[in-house]
Amino acid sequence: MLSFDPEKVSLPVGHYINGHHIQTQGAAFAVKRPSDGKIYATLREADAADVDRAVQIAHQAVKISGWAGCAPRERGRVLRRWADLIEQDSLLAQLEALGSTRPVSDVVQHEIPFTAEAIRFYAECADKYSGDLFPTRDSSLGMLITEPYGVIGAITPWNFPLSMASWKCGPALAAGNAVVLKPSELTPFSTVRMAELAVQAGLPAGVLNIVQGSGAVTGHALVTHPLVRKVSFTGSTVTGARIMSDAAQHGMKPVTLELGGKSPQLVFDDAGDIDVVAQRILRGFTANGGQACVAGTRLIVQRAIAAPLLDRLTVLCRSVQPGVTWDGDSRYAPLIDERQGNKVASVIAAAKAQGAEVLVGGERFADTAEGWFWQPTLLCNLAQDNPAVQQEIFGPVLTVQTFEEEEEGLRLAAHEIYGLCAGVHTLSLPRALRAMRAIEAGTVWINRYGRSGDFIIPTGGFLGSGIGKDLGRQAFQACQRQKSVLIDF
Ligand code: NDP
């Protein structure tokens, strides 16, 4: 039975530093449940001194514990045990479902296995990538060795708290670093539970610390701390730019930035079964209530099949039902909070003011208490400069544009700011490959929309959608720095 009582979930309150729950005296902030808007906890923010303590402890722990210098396979063993505990822990699933927008069934079936498997993937990487030997004269030895950075600062958003934490911590820890992670202040608890399980699995205390608080105070202190040698961030493009600037000014730190998107779904008239395509499009823009950087929120469809596809999509949109995230039968995510709801409403209003027409949805579901469940929304009649086409909405809103010729479709698919992902739906291989080459995006999915469980495939954006890659061996290698060595003998 997946359903649970939200009042009976035991919360790991406070920061998690050196293997202990720590309460500090920083500014208080309330935490609300997205499903009904109820305040269920109050936390205190980590200020610069608290962050300093967490970073100093991480800096010491990674050396003293031997985590950085132990046999890489030993790190792999600990990470595999951690992944097992993550899969077995029912509290973790409840904390995620309670505080985030993910229905508990989705957390148990997808988020938790995905989180655990990402960590296992990086456990396997621990001893797989090494340096290099260079051709030099016989009396010298030239080589490149890899080493961990030391302390990596990680900042995660509220849309996928657990998997985002695994994408940051998995490669960083496997490579022998310590991590100080700040989850979003909107979803603070599941990440702490994850860190507790890491210590239970054998990760030395202090090697993974969690600090709670706002981006402006806690996040800023983490990014600018002199002992934080690298920063890994997922969130908005605006915040990513700020973090990149802060990291540059405070130590020229490398950054991995996984940022926003406004991804097109390009559907050609030879895309195949319309029902299958409609299901794909629906999942692409409504998964997690549209609150995913990769959400496929711009449908660009060839005119010949626009009408049947939109008919099918309209029926599917109307069939969606809201339900609180702690009910095992719920499948549809609420928006994270009122601010996000207002943002969705304001972009739709601005789109309508510029001529957009609402084909279906366009409003919050009635009778969902204080939860912000937004109806799947189709907008049509849109010029390319309409705000709904241009802005990342982060809600279940799909803009619909049509085209006649392939070239016109590709032109509409291009975006000036974002280049995270794109979906191309066609059964013609040459057409699919032409589109794949033409689209300026870090990921192109052909006849599917969304990631698979193949963690070897990296993810990351072009343009304003980010720098560097999460997942894949690239994320592991980005958690190591390379040192050139030349020995004369
Ligand atoms: P942000 O990008 O502001 O927040 C993401 C994380 O960064 C949070 O943990 C946040 O802290 C932290 N942060 C904020 N400012 C700083 C800073 N100066 N230094 C260090 N860390 C900082 O996203 P929001 O939550 O404000 O959401 C706004 C919009 O961003 C959404 O509507 C959506 O469009 C986009 N977004 C994109 C995501 C993606 O996956 N690419 C994920 C989330 C949002 P805190 O929130 O705790 O203050």
XYZ file of C-alpha atoms and ligand atoms in Angstrom:
537
model
C 0.000 0.000 0.000
C 1.679 3.198 -1.141
C -0.715 5.747 0.393
C 0.441 7.266 3.679
C -0.673 9.781 6.298
C 1.222 13.053 5.710
C 0.882 14.004 9.391
C 2.780 10.904 10.518
C 5.996 11.245 8.559
C 9.025 11.752 10.764
C 11.061 14.707 9.478
C 14.865 14.924 9.703
C 14.901 18.563 10.798
C 18.024 20.722 10.571
C 21.264 20.612 8.645
C 23.193 17.364 8.368
C 26.831 17.987 9.151
C 29.494 15.471 10.134
C 26.863 12.757 10.471
C 24.695 14.773 12.893
C 21.494 16.770 12.667
C 22.429 20.331 13.569
C 20.109 23.182 14.500
C 21.431 26.706 13.982
C 20.207 30.206 14.715
C 19.788 31.579 11.166
C 16.578 33.074 9.770
C 13.534 30.811 10.066
C 11.684 29.672 6.955
C 8.484 27.691 6.628
C 8.180 24.625 4.413
C 4.863 23.918 2.677
C 3.377 20.774 1.145
C 2.761 21.383 -2.560
C -0.355 19.186 -2.581
C -2.359 21.312 -0.141
C -0.201 24.339 0.659
C -0.034 23.426 4.370
C 3.032 24.507 6.347
C 4.459 21.280 7.779
C 7.827 22.383 9.146
C 9.944 25.380 9.991
C 13.680 25.319 9.437
C 16.545 27.683 10.110
C 18.752 28.810 7.330
C 22.496 28.141 7.350
C 24.306 31.478 7.329
C 27.873 32.051 6.117
C 29.345 30.810 9.424
C 27.271 27.615 9.323
C 28.270 26.973 5.721
C 31.888 27.581 6.672
C 31.594 24.934 9.377
C 30.117 22.397 6.940
C 32.794 23.092 4.323
C 35.663 22.960 6.847
C 34.386 19.633 8.129
C 34.097 18.272 4.590
C 37.613 19.505 3.792
C 39.042 17.718 6.827
C 36.873 14.605 6.572
C 37.795 13.764 3.015
C 41.484 13.690 3.982
C 41.360 12.233 7.479
C 38.885 9.480 6.592
C 40.966 8.383 3.630
C 37.973 8.744 1.275
C 40.040 10.653 -1.273
C 42.990 8.273 -1.093
C 41.437 4.848 -0.596
C 41.240 2.202 -3.306
C 38.589 3.403 -5.750
C 36.831 0.034 -5.579
C 36.293 0.608 -1.858
C 34.440 3.828 -2.706
C 32.446 1.815 -5.222
C 31.454 -0.710 -2.546
C 30.164 2.040 -0.225
C 28.197 3.677 -3.038
C 26.584 0.352 -3.996
C 25.523 -0.213 -0.371
C 24.123 3.316 -0.347
C 22.085 2.614 -3.488
C 20.660 -0.540 -1.855
C 19.620 1.390 1.271
C 17.986 4.087 -0.857
C 15.848 1.446 -2.556
C 14.875 -0.204 0.714
C 13.981 2.901 2.735
C 10.254 3.642 2.898
C 10.798 6.906 4.838
C 12.825 8.298 1.946
C 9.977 7.709 -0.508
C 7.492 9.326 1.882
C 9.653 12.391 2.481
C 10.029 12.881 -1.254
C 6.318 12.461 -1.956
C 5.308 14.667 0.983
C 7.521 17.621 0.214
C 7.937 17.555 -3.543
C 5.514 17.519 -6.445
C 5.980 13.803 -7.170
C 3.062 11.438 -6.449
C 4.191 8.586 -4.200
C 3.595 5.960 -6.914
C 5.903 7.909 -9.217
C 8.516 8.248 -6.465
C 8.497 4.520 -5.728
C 8.354 3.316 -9.332
C 10.661 5.870 -10.927
C 12.428 8.415 -8.736
C 13.881 6.033 -6.153
C 15.095 3.336 -8.594
C 16.454 6.054 -10.871
C 18.304 7.666 -7.953
C 19.769 4.371 -6.744
C 20.799 3.276 -10.213
C 22.559 6.581 -10.929
C 24.648 6.017 -7.802
C 25.417 2.444 -8.890
C 26.515 3.741 -12.278
C 29.061 6.009 -10.587
C 30.154 3.232 -8.228
C 31.179 1.401 -11.411
C 33.072 4.455 -12.673
C 35.240 4.736 -9.552
C 38.168 2.697 -10.932
C 37.471 2.900 -14.668
C 39.017 6.199 -15.699
C 42.614 7.102 -15.186
C 45.265 9.451 -16.486
C 47.753 9.042 -19.286
C 51.439 8.367 -20.045
C 53.236 10.556 -22.551
C 56.047 9.781 -24.980
C 59.140 11.538 -23.634
C 62.886 10.891 -23.864
C 64.030 7.612 -22.258
C 65.410 9.320 -19.180
C 62.058 10.945 -18.310
C 58.564 9.831 -17.530
C 55.712 12.159 -18.435
C 52.238 11.454 -17.133
C 48.859 12.884 -16.385
C 47.299 11.887 -13.104
C 43.716 12.493 -12.009
C 42.812 13.659 -8.525
C 39.657 14.731 -6.758
C 39.007 18.449 -6.297
C 38.471 18.235 -2.533
C 35.130 19.816 -1.631
C 32.468 20.196 -4.311
C 29.533 22.530 -3.667
C 26.247 21.204 -5.046
C 22.982 23.120 -5.354
C 19.815 21.322 -6.398
C 16.316 22.479 -7.379
C 12.921 21.424 -6.073
C 11.620 19.517 -9.082
C 13.528 16.220 -8.609
C 15.260 16.501 -5.224
C 16.482 12.902 -4.965
C 17.650 12.203 -8.480
C 19.279 15.625 -8.751
C 21.180 14.885 -5.542
C 22.302 11.535 -6.964
C 23.504 13.173 -10.184
C 25.641 15.553 -8.138
C 26.814 13.272 -5.316
C 27.285 10.043 -7.311
C 30.130 11.236 -9.558
C 31.640 13.598 -6.982
C 31.884 10.940 -4.252
C 32.968 8.152 -6.619
C 35.849 10.373 -7.737
C 36.962 10.832 -4.113
C 35.566 14.286 -3.315
C 33.555 15.518 -0.379
C 30.251 17.254 -1.085
C 28.375 20.035 0.663
C 24.906 20.121 -0.845
C 22.183 22.717 -0.520
C 18.775 21.418 -1.566
C 16.052 23.877 -2.532
C 14.508 25.439 0.550
C 11.148 24.264 -0.873
C 12.121 20.567 -0.650
C 14.690 20.176 2.127
C 14.043 16.808 3.795
C 14.517 13.893 1.406
C 18.093 14.949 0.677
C 18.946 14.826 4.397
C 17.530 11.316 4.644
C 19.609 10.356 1.625
C 22.734 11.644 3.394
C 21.864 9.700 6.581
C 21.640 6.537 4.482
C 25.032 7.298 2.947
C 26.609 7.329 6.405
C 24.769 4.091 7.279
C 26.247 2.595 4.108
C 29.763 3.391 5.301
C 30.464 6.845 3.873
C 32.705 8.541 6.444
C 30.787 11.186 8.418
C 31.526 14.667 7.126
C 32.184 13.604 3.545
C 28.594 14.457 2.590
C 26.974 17.392 4.397
C 23.618 19.026 3.763
C 22.982 22.693 4.536
C 19.481 24.143 4.475
C 18.532 27.646 3.437
C 17.871 30.091 0.664
C 19.934 30.506 -2.458
C 20.697 34.122 -1.649
C 22.261 33.352 1.751
C 23.203 29.665 2.031
C 23.733 29.007 -1.677
C 25.790 32.156 -2.120
C 27.975 31.330 0.904
C 28.600 27.852 -0.509
C 29.506 28.994 -4.021
C 31.878 31.686 -2.750
C 33.555 29.648 0.007
C 37.314 29.506 -0.659
C 37.578 25.776 0.100
C 34.835 24.858 -2.359
C 36.841 24.004 -5.457
C 34.055 23.238 -7.924
C 30.334 24.013 -8.140
C 27.617 21.855 -9.634
C 24.199 23.466 -10.014
C 20.790 22.661 -11.480
C 18.160 25.369 -11.693
C 17.155 28.433 -13.638
C 19.310 30.138 -16.239
C 19.212 33.438 -14.339
C 20.525 31.826 -11.153
C 23.045 29.786 -13.160
C 24.504 32.998 -14.592
C 24.747 34.477 -11.116
C 26.497 31.366 -9.802
C 28.922 31.322 -12.708
C 29.829 34.929 -12.021
C 30.207 34.302 -8.260
C 32.324 31.206 -8.906
C 34.546 33.146 -11.301
C 35.073 35.992 -8.861
C 35.704 33.746 -5.854
C 38.459 31.410 -6.986
C 37.836 30.887 -10.708
C 36.053 27.627 -9.909
C 34.862 25.287 -12.624
C 31.088 25.024 -12.808
C 28.668 22.455 -14.141
C 25.382 24.198 -14.885
C 22.229 22.306 -15.866
C 19.760 25.096 -16.597
C 16.414 25.883 -18.144
C 14.856 24.844 -21.422
C 12.035 25.508 -23.849
C 12.291 22.332 -25.819
C 10.532 21.718 -29.139
C 8.659 18.580 -30.140
C 8.838 18.491 -33.908
C 6.180 16.189 -35.377
C 6.232 15.357 -39.082
C 3.287 13.968 -41.034
C 5.025 10.576 -41.223
C 5.385 10.238 -37.432
C 3.379 7.010 -37.319
C 0.524 6.085 -34.999
C -1.127 9.347 -33.893
C -2.274 7.839 -30.573
C 1.270 6.818 -29.700
C 2.654 10.224 -30.679
C -0.050 12.025 -28.672
C 0.804 9.966 -25.567
C 4.471 10.849 -25.995
C 3.732 14.552 -26.398
C 1.444 14.532 -23.361
C 4.059 12.883 -21.144
C 6.703 15.251 -22.479
C 4.946 18.378 -21.269
C 2.926 17.155 -18.268
C 5.440 14.893 -16.464
C 5.972 16.386 -13.008
C 3.345 19.020 -13.880
C 5.641 20.363 -16.603
C 8.232 21.239 -13.961
C 11.222 19.663 -15.634
C 14.076 21.401 -17.390
C 13.664 18.933 -20.254
C 9.891 19.384 -20.608
C 8.889 19.326 -24.272
C 6.668 22.387 -24.205
C 6.621 23.545 -27.828
C 4.672 21.345 -30.235
C 5.637 22.132 -33.821
C 3.490 19.939 -36.018
C 3.217 19.530 -39.778
C -0.125 20.942 -40.912
C -1.399 17.742 -42.536
C -1.649 15.930 -39.183
C -2.207 18.886 -36.845
C -5.982 18.447 -36.520
C -6.044 14.715 -35.637
C -3.081 15.094 -33.269
C -4.679 18.027 -31.448
C -8.012 16.187 -31.202
C -6.265 13.251 -29.564
C -4.192 15.461 -27.282
C -7.291 17.379 -26.172
C -8.985 14.139 -25.101
C -5.866 13.033 -23.220
C -5.515 16.417 -21.471
C -9.134 16.279 -20.314
C -8.611 12.809 -18.838
C -5.957 13.976 -16.356
C -7.063 14.012 -12.714
C -5.346 15.790 -9.785
C -4.698 14.083 -6.455
C -2.517 14.670 -3.383
C 0.967 13.212 -3.648
C 0.551 10.920 -0.611
C -2.360 9.063 -2.240
C -1.077 5.928 -3.960
C -3.619 6.387 -6.767
C -2.480 9.920 -7.696
C -0.602 10.261 -10.960
C -0.549 13.990 -11.666
C 1.816 16.461 -9.982
C 0.823 19.797 -8.458
C 2.837 22.940 -9.097
C 5.379 23.462 -6.356
C 3.745 26.547 -4.809
C 1.636 29.644 -5.267
C 4.528 31.624 -6.759
C 4.933 29.024 -9.496
C 1.142 28.990 -10.004
C 1.110 32.763 -10.420
C 3.961 32.529 -12.892
C 2.077 29.984 -15.027
C -1.102 32.097 -14.862
C 0.727 35.298 -15.785
C 2.463 33.814 -18.846
C -0.848 32.391 -20.085
C -2.505 35.808 -19.589
C 0.332 37.539 -21.455
C 0.086 34.956 -24.254
C -3.668 35.538 -24.592
C -3.136 39.297 -24.649
C -0.964 38.731 -27.720
C -3.582 36.667 -29.524
C -3.090 33.126 -28.166
C -6.131 30.894 -27.952
C -6.663 28.300 -25.216
C -7.626 25.010 -26.823
C -7.984 23.138 -23.538
C -7.130 23.850 -19.878
C -5.742 27.291 -19.091
C -6.758 27.216 -15.419
C -6.070 25.728 -12.045
C -8.130 22.633 -11.242
C -11.118 23.525 -9.070
C -11.532 21.825 -5.652
C -7.906 21.078 -4.920
C -7.776 22.997 -1.633
C -4.664 25.132 -1.479
C -2.723 22.834 -3.816
C -1.749 24.350 -7.152
C -2.821 21.656 -9.589
C -2.829 23.169 -13.054
C -4.880 21.749 -15.934
C -2.861 20.462 -18.898
C -3.091 23.412 -21.257
C -2.832 23.687 -25.041
C -2.251 27.144 -26.521
C -2.491 27.851 -30.227
C -2.541 30.850 -32.561
C 0.920 31.885 -31.519
C 3.515 34.046 -33.199
C 7.123 33.046 -32.578
C 7.630 36.051 -30.293
C 4.640 35.208 -28.079
C 5.778 35.023 -24.414
C 4.392 31.484 -24.100
C 6.677 30.375 -26.946
C 9.695 32.240 -25.634
C 9.618 31.849 -21.833
C 10.249 28.760 -19.760
C 6.888 28.443 -17.990
C 7.594 25.415 -15.781
C 3.993 24.267 -15.819
C 1.905 21.866 -17.972
C 1.504 24.283 -20.874
C 2.093 23.236 -24.479
C 2.295 25.818 -27.253
C 1.161 24.612 -30.663
C 2.596 25.893 -33.942
C 2.195 24.401 -37.386
C 4.400 24.263 -40.457
C 4.228 23.169 -44.082
C 7.828 22.462 -45.113
C 10.648 20.828 -43.129
C 12.741 23.975 -43.240
C 9.961 26.045 -41.698
C 9.550 23.472 -38.909
C 13.262 23.576 -38.134
C 13.218 27.372 -38.093
C 10.353 27.376 -35.565
C 12.167 24.769 -33.448
C 15.193 27.038 -32.960
C 15.255 29.125 -29.772
C 17.432 32.153 -29.134
C 18.033 31.488 -25.441
C 17.656 27.777 -24.749
C 19.142 24.626 -26.279
C 18.526 21.820 -23.817
C 16.572 19.093 -25.654
C 14.383 18.423 -28.642
C 12.032 15.668 -29.755
C 11.809 14.680 -33.414
C 8.933 12.429 -34.432
C 9.189 10.907 -37.919
C 9.610 7.430 -39.364
C 11.897 8.784 -42.087
C 15.501 8.179 -41.083
C 17.016 10.815 -43.415
C 14.546 13.424 -42.146
C 15.244 12.491 -38.514
C 18.984 12.772 -39.072
C 18.682 16.084 -40.919
C 16.642 17.474 -38.026
C 19.066 16.065 -35.448
C 21.973 17.826 -37.193
C 20.101 21.110 -37.586
C 18.751 21.470 -34.054
C 21.012 23.333 -31.636
C 20.394 21.355 -28.441
C 22.414 19.190 -26.058
C 20.043 16.230 -26.465
C 17.845 15.157 -29.373
C 15.323 12.356 -28.844
C 13.987 10.675 -31.957
C 10.624 8.895 -31.741
C 10.671 9.124 -27.942
C 10.635 11.936 -25.427
C 12.537 11.641 -22.184
C 15.594 9.994 -20.704
C 16.070 6.269 -20.481
C 17.802 4.380 -17.694
C 21.025 4.499 -19.699
C 23.117 6.579 -17.339
C 26.009 6.351 -19.753
C 24.238 8.967 -21.915
C 25.163 12.408 -20.593
C 22.729 15.285 -20.357
C 23.377 18.996 -20.564
C 22.435 22.031 -22.555
C 23.729 24.313 -25.264
C 23.341 28.107 -25.157
C 21.581 29.403 -22.022
C 20.643 25.847 -21.034
C 23.973 25.255 -19.403
C 27.583 24.258 -19.374
C 29.020 20.782 -18.930
C 27.220 17.490 -18.508
C 25.408 15.609 -15.807
C 25.347 11.805 -16.074
C 27.611 9.766 -18.314
C 31.301 9.270 -17.779
C 31.629 12.993 -18.535
C 30.107 13.915 -15.159
C 32.542 11.609 -13.363
C 35.545 12.978 -15.218
C 34.394 16.537 -14.485
C 34.748 15.720 -10.781
C 38.460 15.027 -11.215
C 41.204 17.457 -12.055
C 44.243 16.523 -14.073
C 47.828 17.061 -13.019
C 50.750 16.837 -15.455
C 53.889 15.232 -14.035
C 57.367 15.011 -15.575
C 60.040 12.917 -13.848
C 63.715 12.858 -14.807
C 65.652 9.804 -13.683
P 16.459 28.839 -8.917
O 17.317 28.577 -10.088
O 16.489 30.194 -8.347
O 16.815 27.820 -7.743
C 17.499 26.603 -7.894
C 18.440 26.409 -6.701
O 19.422 27.459 -6.676
C 17.738 26.483 -5.360
O 18.343 25.585 -4.463
C 17.979 27.926 -4.977
O 17.831 28.162 -3.603
C 19.425 28.121 -5.416
N 19.845 29.501 -5.581
C 19.098 30.587 -5.886
N 19.868 31.692 -5.948
C 21.138 31.314 -5.659
C 22.392 32.007 -5.555
N 22.514 33.313 -5.785
N 23.494 31.300 -5.227
C 23.412 29.971 -5.020
N 22.256 29.271 -5.090
C 21.129 29.924 -5.421
O 14.982 28.405 -9.309
P 13.607 28.761 -8.571
O 13.347 27.729 -7.572
O 13.591 30.187 -8.100
O 12.576 28.614 -9.790
C 12.395 29.676 -10.698
C 12.358 29.180 -12.123
O 13.574 28.501 -12.424
C 11.275 28.146 -12.416
O 10.058 28.753 -12.695
C 11.855 27.439 -13.597
O 11.575 28.166 -14.760
C 13.359 27.459 -13.351
N 13.877 26.200 -12.761
C 14.567 25.357 -13.562
C 15.009 24.143 -13.050
C 15.721 23.156 -13.904
O 15.626 21.961 -13.645
N 16.514 23.590 -14.861
C 14.755 23.736 -11.685
C 14.069 24.737 -10.886
C 13.643 25.905 -11.438
P 16.375 28.427 -2.937
O 15.323 28.199 -3.977
O 16.355 27.457 -1.842
O 16.390 29.860 -2.502
